[in-house]
Amino acid sequence: MANPIILTVDDDIQVVNAIERDLRQHYRQDYRIMKATSGAVALETVQRLKQRNDQMALFLVDQRMPGMSGIAFLAEAMKFYPNARKVLLTAYADTQAAIAAINLIGLDHYLMKPWSPPEQNLYPVLDDLLSDWLATAEVPFDGIRVAGTLWSASSHTIKDFLARSQIPYQWLDIEQDAEARALVDAVSNEQHHLPVLFFPDGSALINPHITTVAAKIGLRTQATHPFYDLIIVGAGPAGLAAAVYAASEGLRTLLIDKETTGGQAGTSSRIENYLGFPNGVSGADLARRATAQATRLGAEILTAQEVTQIRVDDPYRFVQLADGTELSCKALAGVYYGAALTEAAYYKGKHMFVVGGANSAGQGAMFFSRYASKVTMLVRGSSLQKDMSQYLIDQINCTENIELRTHTSVSRVIGTDRLEALEIRDNDTGETETVPAAALFVFIGAKPHSDFVADVVERNQAGFILTGPDLISDGRRPKSWRLNRDPYLLETTVPGIFAVGDVRQDAVKRVASAVGQGSTAISFVHQYLKTV
Ligand SMILES: Cc1cc2nc3c(=O)[nH]c(=O)nc-3n(C[C@H](O)[C@H](O)[C@H](O)COP(=O)(O)OP(=O)(O)OC[C@H]3O[C@@H](n4cnc5c(N)ncnc54)[C@H](O)[C@@H]3O)c2cc1C
């Protein structure tokens, strides 16, 4: 972490050089000394430094400057660095203005020019102020800062992407944090396109797409080859398992995800039923381990890249990405979506509601109960027994701040700028009740993301992909099928295109099942590749 800064501002070049010299002589070990020759230039510097999250310890500023007085400069600079100490350099004629500034902007001190000898007139004052500043200075966060509002969907997307990609970041809520608001105003010309991301190198991105963020933070978003043996669409447990097996068995493998690795499982706060983790494992941890394993074994992974279309031109399968790139392969495997838990900490001490009665809702409620004062689970059925694992039901029963309300549904969501209350309906009596609510999380299942293969492979009405035995009807193969064999277990209506995990019709929606299918598919991929 670089040293904190002392910034001195004076329009007289000789004076500013003299102050700089005296400051360096005494403070250069512990502080960076910077200078500017006008208030406007100094303000630009201040904004740039804040963008990099540098620490400002003290401003030493001349009062009489053309364009912007010292006091006017300090008033603006304080918006970015309210805790920096403020010292004004004055002539006798400015004494009244300096005294007024003590009340006006919280001026810490004013010094008469000339200040020599500095050992007597400058250093004692500044030493005192700097030791005062040091006592309360917070160590600045040395990473990506995301400034936005809790209620901005695009802020949520970015936070979720960073969290699930295991990239540490600091969240700045501009509704709560005036310094962050000033910084956002400065870089976005008060347009308030949120979120704004600030990077340690001083650059900023305004409401970027996750692909831009991924590229900026060094995640791979572009394929290194135009052709692969196997392209896997979706880096959930099924895709990751397929990548691990394929790469370890020598296939040139590319795994692509439109967000980041981990899939729905990556959003789970604790998976307790996956083999080999007696104390459970968080979805993020499982995703991190699997990603590292797939990469180590040689699979190439692209994140923040959506597959928009696939096409078949035998014997090759082509995959089109959202950025227009087209990649080809001999075999293709592919997909789903889920909710994220990154928001929980912001509802500390509040009353949260969870809709749903299956495992994901149970895990969500358990996770939120660590932060919220109370979590109410709204369940349509008569109990949790039908769709939830017993270990979760036991945990929920033992958690004092989780309330379970069965036979209920949300009939109305109330609020002007944000959620304020819910109207809850008792499904037995039809009676409704309005309750204040800080947050509502819905865990009622997800839709398959399979539109990009809609014209290529056969799906059921809900969009789930048919594979293997599902394709045989009355002992007959699908009409479009030209090969002299039945489709393999996880193969779709197009030979060499496989579907694994939750995207398949009648899939068992579990991590272990997705992993099992991902790995099983690779043995069929090998069999298929022998024929092309
Ligand atoms: C909150 C929650 C908790 C859960 N807890 C458990 C549990 O405790 N135990 C358990 O066994 N199961 C649990 N599950 C279920 C389990 O996570 C899923 O069954 C599993 O993740 C399915 O894996 P998958 O690889 O088939 O699909 P997914 O995990 O859905 O992954 C699909 C991936 O494909 C990507 N994708 C989709 N379309 C495209 C496209 N066009 N281009 C590129 N990428 C695309 C998505 O971004 C996603 O990353 C939970 C699910 C949720 C939501």
mmCIF file of C-alpha atoms in Angstrom, residues 23-248:
data_model
loop_
_atom_site.group_PDB
_atom_site.id
_atom_site.type_symbol
_atom_site.label_atom_id
_atom_site.label_comp_id
_atom_site.label_asym_id
_atom_site.label_seq_id
_atom_site.Cartn_x
_atom_site.Cartn_y
_atom_site.Cartn_z
ATOM 1 C CA LEU A 23 7.546 19.135 3.259
ATOM 2 C CA ARG A 24 9.788 16.578 1.549
ATOM 3 C CA GLN A 25 12.624 17.325 3.908
ATOM 4 C CA HIS A 26 10.566 16.402 6.940
ATOM 5 C CA TYR A 27 7.864 13.971 5.736
ATOM 6 C CA ARG A 28 9.153 12.077 2.709
ATOM 7 C CA GLN A 29 9.747 8.852 4.666
ATOM 8 C CA ASP A 30 6.105 8.460 5.577
ATOM 9 C CA TYR A 31 4.142 10.561 3.083
ATOM 10 C CA ARG A 32 4.008 11.249 -0.627
ATOM 11 C CA ILE A 33 4.280 14.983 -1.221
ATOM 12 C CA MET A 34 2.266 16.277 -4.176
ATOM 13 C CA LYS A 35 1.733 19.807 -5.457
ATOM 14 C CA ALA A 36 -0.604 21.691 -7.775
ATOM 15 C CA THR A 37 -0.624 25.269 -9.012
ATOM 16 C CA SER A 38 -4.365 25.911 -9.104
ATOM 17 C CA GLY A 39 -7.502 24.786 -7.310
ATOM 18 C CA ALA A 40 -8.938 23.294 -10.507
ATOM 19 C CA VAL A 41 -5.848 21.188 -11.234
ATOM 20 C CA ALA A 42 -5.680 20.148 -7.580
ATOM 21 C CA LEU A 43 -9.314 19.020 -7.685
ATOM 22 C CA GLU A 44 -8.655 16.861 -10.731
ATOM 23 C CA THR A 45 -5.736 15.321 -8.855
ATOM 24 C CA VAL A 46 -7.902 14.709 -5.797
ATOM 25 C CA GLN A 47 -10.531 12.958 -7.889
ATOM 26 C CA ARG A 48 -7.914 10.800 -9.598
ATOM 27 C CA LEU A 49 -6.384 9.831 -6.262
ATOM 28 C CA LYS A 50 -9.760 8.975 -4.795
ATOM 29 C CA GLN A 51 -10.533 6.867 -7.846
ATOM 30 C CA ARG A 52 -7.402 4.829 -7.016
ATOM 31 C CA ASN A 53 -8.438 4.780 -3.365
ATOM 32 C CA ASP A 54 -5.224 6.514 -2.289
ATOM 33 C CA GLN A 55 -5.159 7.972 1.205
ATOM 34 C CA MET A 56 -5.094 11.756 1.637
ATOM 35 C CA ALA A 57 -3.672 12.862 4.962
ATOM 36 C CA LEU A 58 -3.456 16.625 4.667
ATOM 37 C CA PHE A 59 -4.152 19.570 2.378
ATOM 38 C CA LEU A 60 -1.909 22.630 2.698
ATOM 39 C CA VAL A 61 -3.486 25.271 0.498
ATOM 40 C CA ASP A 62 -2.958 28.935 -0.294
ATOM 41 C CA GLN A 63 -6.093 31.030 0.268
ATOM 42 C CA ARG A 64 -5.446 33.599 -2.483
ATOM 43 C CA MET A 65 -5.572 31.851 -5.828
ATOM 44 C CA PRO A 66 -7.200 33.121 -9.028
ATOM 45 C CA GLY A 67 -10.244 31.126 -10.170
ATOM 46 C CA MET A 68 -10.754 29.186 -6.979
ATOM 47 C CA SER A 69 -9.839 30.322 -3.465
ATOM 48 C CA GLY A 70 -8.193 27.963 -1.005
ATOM 49 C CA ILE A 71 -11.395 27.719 1.023
ATOM 50 C CA ALA A 72 -13.481 26.975 -2.083
ATOM 51 C CA PHE A 73 -11.013 24.250 -3.078
ATOM 52 C CA LEU A 74 -11.080 22.679 0.380
ATOM 53 C CA ALA A 75 -14.878 22.687 0.402
ATOM 54 C CA GLU A 76 -14.871 20.625 -2.840
ATOM 55 C CA ALA A 77 -11.936 18.381 -1.887
ATOM 56 C CA MET A 78 -13.643 17.478 1.394
ATOM 57 C CA LYS A 79 -16.410 15.739 -0.535
ATOM 58 C CA PHE A 80 -13.802 13.163 -1.535
ATOM 59 C CA TYR A 81 -11.622 13.228 1.577
ATOM 60 C CA PRO A 82 -13.678 14.448 4.537
ATOM 61 C CA ASN A 83 -11.147 13.183 7.088
ATOM 62 C CA ALA A 84 -8.013 14.737 5.589
ATOM 63 C CA ARG A 85 -6.613 17.569 7.695
ATOM 64 C CA LYS A 86 -7.048 21.051 6.182
ATOM 65 C CA VAL A 87 -4.530 23.847 6.569
ATOM 66 C CA LEU A 88 -4.768 27.239 4.890
ATOM 67 C CA LEU A 89 -1.764 29.406 4.022
ATOM 68 C CA THR A 90 -2.794 33.015 4.519
ATOM 69 C CA ALA A 91 -1.591 36.584 4.496
ATOM 70 C CA TYR A 92 -2.663 38.990 7.306
ATOM 71 C CA ALA A 93 -5.470 40.320 5.135
ATOM 72 C CA ASP A 94 -7.043 36.838 4.960
ATOM 73 C CA THR A 95 -7.228 36.237 8.699
ATOM 74 C CA GLN A 96 -10.956 36.910 8.943
ATOM 75 C CA ALA A 97 -11.713 34.574 6.034
ATOM 76 C CA ALA A 98 -9.567 31.866 7.639
ATOM 77 C CA ILE A 99 -11.331 32.201 10.985
ATOM 78 C CA ALA A 100 -14.705 32.014 9.248
ATOM 79 C CA ALA A 101 -13.509 28.859 7.452
ATOM 80 C CA ILE A 102 -13.037 27.111 10.808
ATOM 81 C CA ASN A 103 -16.798 27.017 11.146
ATOM 82 C CA LEU A 104 -17.581 26.887 7.456
ATOM 83 C CA ILE A 105 -15.497 23.905 6.356
ATOM 84 C CA GLY A 106 -13.954 22.672 9.607
ATOM 85 C CA LEU A 107 -10.543 24.203 8.819
ATOM 86 C CA ASP A 108 -7.979 22.637 11.169
ATOM 87 C CA HIS A 109 -5.405 25.376 11.096
ATOM 88 C CA TYR A 110 -4.223 28.482 9.254
ATOM 89 C CA LEU A 111 -0.587 29.418 8.823
ATOM 90 C CA MET A 112 0.793 32.859 8.104
ATOM 91 C CA LYS A 113 3.177 33.267 5.209
ATOM 92 C CA PRO A 114 6.137 33.126 5.356
ATOM 93 C CA TRP A 115 6.434 29.985 7.483
ATOM 94 C CA SER A 116 10.221 29.883 7.908
ATOM 95 C CA PRO A 117 11.891 28.587 9.829
ATOM 96 C CA PRO A 118 9.732 25.483 9.195
ATOM 97 C CA GLU A 119 11.103 23.731 12.313
ATOM 98 C CA GLN A 120 9.377 26.401 14.328
ATOM 99 C CA ASN A 121 6.348 27.494 12.261
ATOM 100 C CA LEU A 122 5.410 24.570 10.032
ATOM 101 C CA TYR A 123 6.445 21.102 11.271
ATOM 102 C CA PRO A 124 5.083 21.302 14.841
ATOM 103 C CA VAL A 125 1.611 22.229 13.541
ATOM 104 C CA LEU A 126 1.607 19.611 10.786
ATOM 105 C CA ASP A 127 3.109 16.896 13.047
ATOM 106 C CA ASP A 128 0.274 17.418 15.451
ATOM 107 C CA LEU A 129 -2.396 17.284 12.749
ATOM 108 C CA LEU A 130 -0.860 14.263 11.043
ATOM 109 C CA SER A 131 -0.611 12.241 14.245
ATOM 110 C CA ASP A 132 -4.233 13.106 14.870
ATOM 111 C CA TRP A 133 -5.163 11.960 11.349
ATOM 112 C CA LEU A 134 -3.138 8.745 11.693
ATOM 113 C CA ALA A 135 -4.955 7.822 14.880
ATOM 114 C CA THR A 136 -8.270 7.611 13.052
ATOM 115 C CA ALA A 137 -7.242 6.798 9.462
ATOM 116 C CA GLU A 138 -8.721 3.591 8.076
ATOM 117 C CA VAL A 139 -6.608 1.330 5.907
ATOM 118 C CA PRO A 140 -8.133 1.776 2.430
ATOM 119 C CA PHE A 141 -9.383 -1.234 0.518
ATOM 120 C CA ASP A 142 -6.803 -2.241 -2.073
ATOM 121 C CA GLY A 143 -9.063 -3.842 -4.679
ATOM 122 C CA ILE A 144 -12.074 -3.268 -6.914
ATOM 123 C CA ARG A 145 -14.765 -0.976 -5.495
ATOM 124 C CA VAL A 146 -18.297 -1.191 -6.822
ATOM 125 C CA ALA A 147 -20.417 1.928 -6.276
ATOM 126 C CA GLY A 148 -24.147 1.707 -6.824
ATOM 127 C CA THR A 149 -27.442 1.331 -5.061
ATOM 128 C CA LEU A 150 -28.846 -1.734 -3.432
ATOM 129 C CA TRP A 151 -31.870 -1.537 -5.690
ATOM 130 C CA SER A 152 -30.066 -1.258 -9.010
ATOM 131 C CA ALA A 153 -30.351 -4.538 -10.899
ATOM 132 C CA SER A 154 -27.143 -3.917 -12.823
ATOM 133 C CA SER A 155 -25.260 -3.275 -9.556
ATOM 134 C CA HIS A 156 -26.519 -6.633 -8.333
ATOM 135 C CA THR A 157 -25.404 -8.381 -11.540
ATOM 136 C CA ILE A 158 -21.872 -7.063 -11.190
ATOM 137 C CA LYS A 159 -21.618 -7.861 -7.473
ATOM 138 C CA ASP A 160 -22.934 -11.339 -8.081
ATOM 139 C CA PHE A 161 -20.510 -11.917 -10.934
ATOM 140 C CA LEU A 162 -17.515 -10.734 -8.876
ATOM 141 C CA ALA A 163 -18.553 -12.698 -5.795
ATOM 142 C CA ARG A 164 -19.114 -15.880 -7.739
ATOM 143 C CA SER A 165 -15.837 -15.405 -9.615
ATOM 144 C CA GLN A 166 -14.145 -15.166 -6.181
ATOM 145 C CA ILE A 167 -12.902 -11.622 -6.894
ATOM 146 C CA PRO A 168 -12.810 -9.577 -3.672
ATOM 147 C CA TYR A 169 -14.529 -6.205 -3.965
ATOM 148 C CA GLN A 170 -15.759 -3.419 -1.738
ATOM 149 C CA TRP A 171 -19.363 -2.343 -2.077
ATOM 150 C CA LEU A 172 -20.077 1.392 -1.833
ATOM 151 C CA ASP A 173 -23.748 2.253 -1.480
ATOM 152 C CA ILE A 174 -24.036 5.794 -2.841
ATOM 153 C CA GLU A 175 -27.259 6.327 -0.916
ATOM 154 C CA GLN A 176 -25.356 5.839 2.336
ATOM 155 C CA ASP A 177 -21.850 6.987 1.474
ATOM 156 C CA ALA A 178 -21.401 10.658 0.497
ATOM 157 C CA GLU A 179 -17.735 10.190 -0.527
ATOM 158 C CA ALA A 180 -18.729 7.421 -2.941
ATOM 159 C CA ARG A 181 -21.568 9.566 -4.297
ATOM 160 C CA ALA A 182 -19.151 12.453 -4.958
ATOM 161 C CA LEU A 183 -16.831 10.104 -6.788
ATOM 162 C CA VAL A 184 -19.626 8.623 -8.901
ATOM 163 C CA ASP A 185 -20.886 12.149 -9.717
ATOM 164 C CA ALA A 186 -17.405 13.163 -10.773
ATOM 165 C CA VAL A 187 -16.760 10.250 -13.138
ATOM 166 C CA SER A 188 -20.247 9.958 -14.599
ATOM 167 C CA ASN A 189 -20.969 13.700 -14.953
ATOM 168 C CA GLU A 190 -23.898 13.264 -12.580
ATOM 169 C CA GLN A 191 -25.599 10.894 -15.082
ATOM 170 C CA HIS A 192 -25.848 8.199 -12.419
ATOM 171 C CA HIS A 193 -25.392 5.223 -14.707
ATOM 172 C CA LEU A 194 -24.805 2.579 -12.106
ATOM 173 C CA PRO A 195 -22.816 0.786 -11.008
ATOM 174 C CA VAL A 196 -19.438 2.480 -11.369
ATOM 175 C CA LEU A 197 -16.435 0.211 -10.834
ATOM 176 C CA PHE A 198 -13.176 1.696 -9.567
ATOM 177 C CA PHE A 199 -9.981 -0.250 -10.076
ATOM 178 C CA PRO A 200 -6.722 0.046 -8.110
ATOM 179 C CA ASP A 201 -4.971 1.371 -11.235
ATOM 180 C CA GLY A 202 -7.215 4.450 -11.077
ATOM 181 C CA SER A 203 -9.461 3.501 -14.010
ATOM 182 C CA ALA A 204 -13.239 3.306 -13.779
ATOM 183 C CA LEU A 205 -15.961 1.490 -15.729
ATOM 184 C CA ILE A 206 -19.483 2.905 -15.863
ATOM 185 C CA ASN A 207 -22.281 0.326 -15.916
ATOM 186 C CA PRO A 208 -20.132 -2.209 -17.779
ATOM 187 C CA HIS A 209 -21.230 -5.539 -19.180
ATOM 188 C CA ILE A 210 -19.786 -8.470 -17.235
ATOM 189 C CA THR A 211 -17.729 -9.439 -20.274
ATOM 190 C CA THR A 212 -15.908 -6.080 -20.049
ATOM 191 C CA VAL A 213 -15.354 -6.595 -16.324
ATOM 192 C CA ALA A 214 -14.144 -10.145 -16.884
ATOM 193 C CA ALA A 215 -11.626 -8.984 -19.483
ATOM 194 C CA LYS A 216 -10.473 -6.115 -17.246
ATOM 195 C CA ILE A 217 -9.793 -8.386 -14.281
ATOM 196 C CA GLY A 218 -7.940 -10.886 -16.409
ATOM 197 C CA LEU A 219 -10.516 -13.667 -16.731
ATOM 198 C CA ARG A 220 -10.409 -15.449 -20.041
ATOM 199 C CA THR A 221 -13.245 -14.360 -22.336
ATOM 200 C CA GLN A 222 -11.798 -15.318 -25.734
ATOM 201 C CA ALA A 223 -10.999 -18.808 -26.978
ATOM 202 C CA THR A 224 -7.385 -19.501 -27.889
ATOM 203 C CA HIS A 225 -8.269 -21.897 -30.738
ATOM 204 C CA PRO A 226 -10.974 -21.867 -33.403
ATOM 205 C CA PHE A 227 -11.527 -25.647 -33.124
ATOM 206 C CA TYR A 228 -11.943 -28.090 -30.190
ATOM 207 C CA ASP A 229 -12.700 -31.776 -29.793
ATOM 208 C CA LEU A 230 -15.415 -30.907 -27.308
ATOM 209 C CA ILE A 231 -17.140 -27.638 -26.447
ATOM 210 C CA ILE A 232 -19.190 -27.626 -23.247
ATOM 211 C CA VAL A 233 -21.846 -24.930 -22.814
ATOM 212 C CA GLY A 234 -22.479 -24.056 -19.160
ATOM 213 C CA ALA A 235 -20.005 -24.367 -16.297
ATOM 214 C CA GLY A 236 -22.351 -25.679 -13.618
ATOM 215 C CA PRO A 237 -21.508 -28.955 -11.861
ATOM 216 C CA ALA A 238 -22.416 -30.976 -14.972
ATOM 217 C CA GLY A 239 -20.248 -28.875 -17.293
ATOM 218 C CA LEU A 240 -17.351 -28.733 -14.859
ATOM 219 C CA ALA A 241 -17.417 -32.504 -14.347
ATOM 220 C CA ALA A 242 -17.534 -33.041 -18.090
ATOM 221 C CA ALA A 243 -14.574 -30.675 -18.516
ATOM 222 C CA VAL A 244 -12.535 -32.477 -15.834
ATOM 223 C CA TYR A 245 -13.101 -35.891 -17.401
ATOM 224 C CA ALA A 246 -12.725 -34.754 -21.005
ATOM 225 C CA ALA A 247 -9.519 -32.806 -20.406
ATOM 226 C CA SER A 248 -8.010 -35.548 -18.249
#
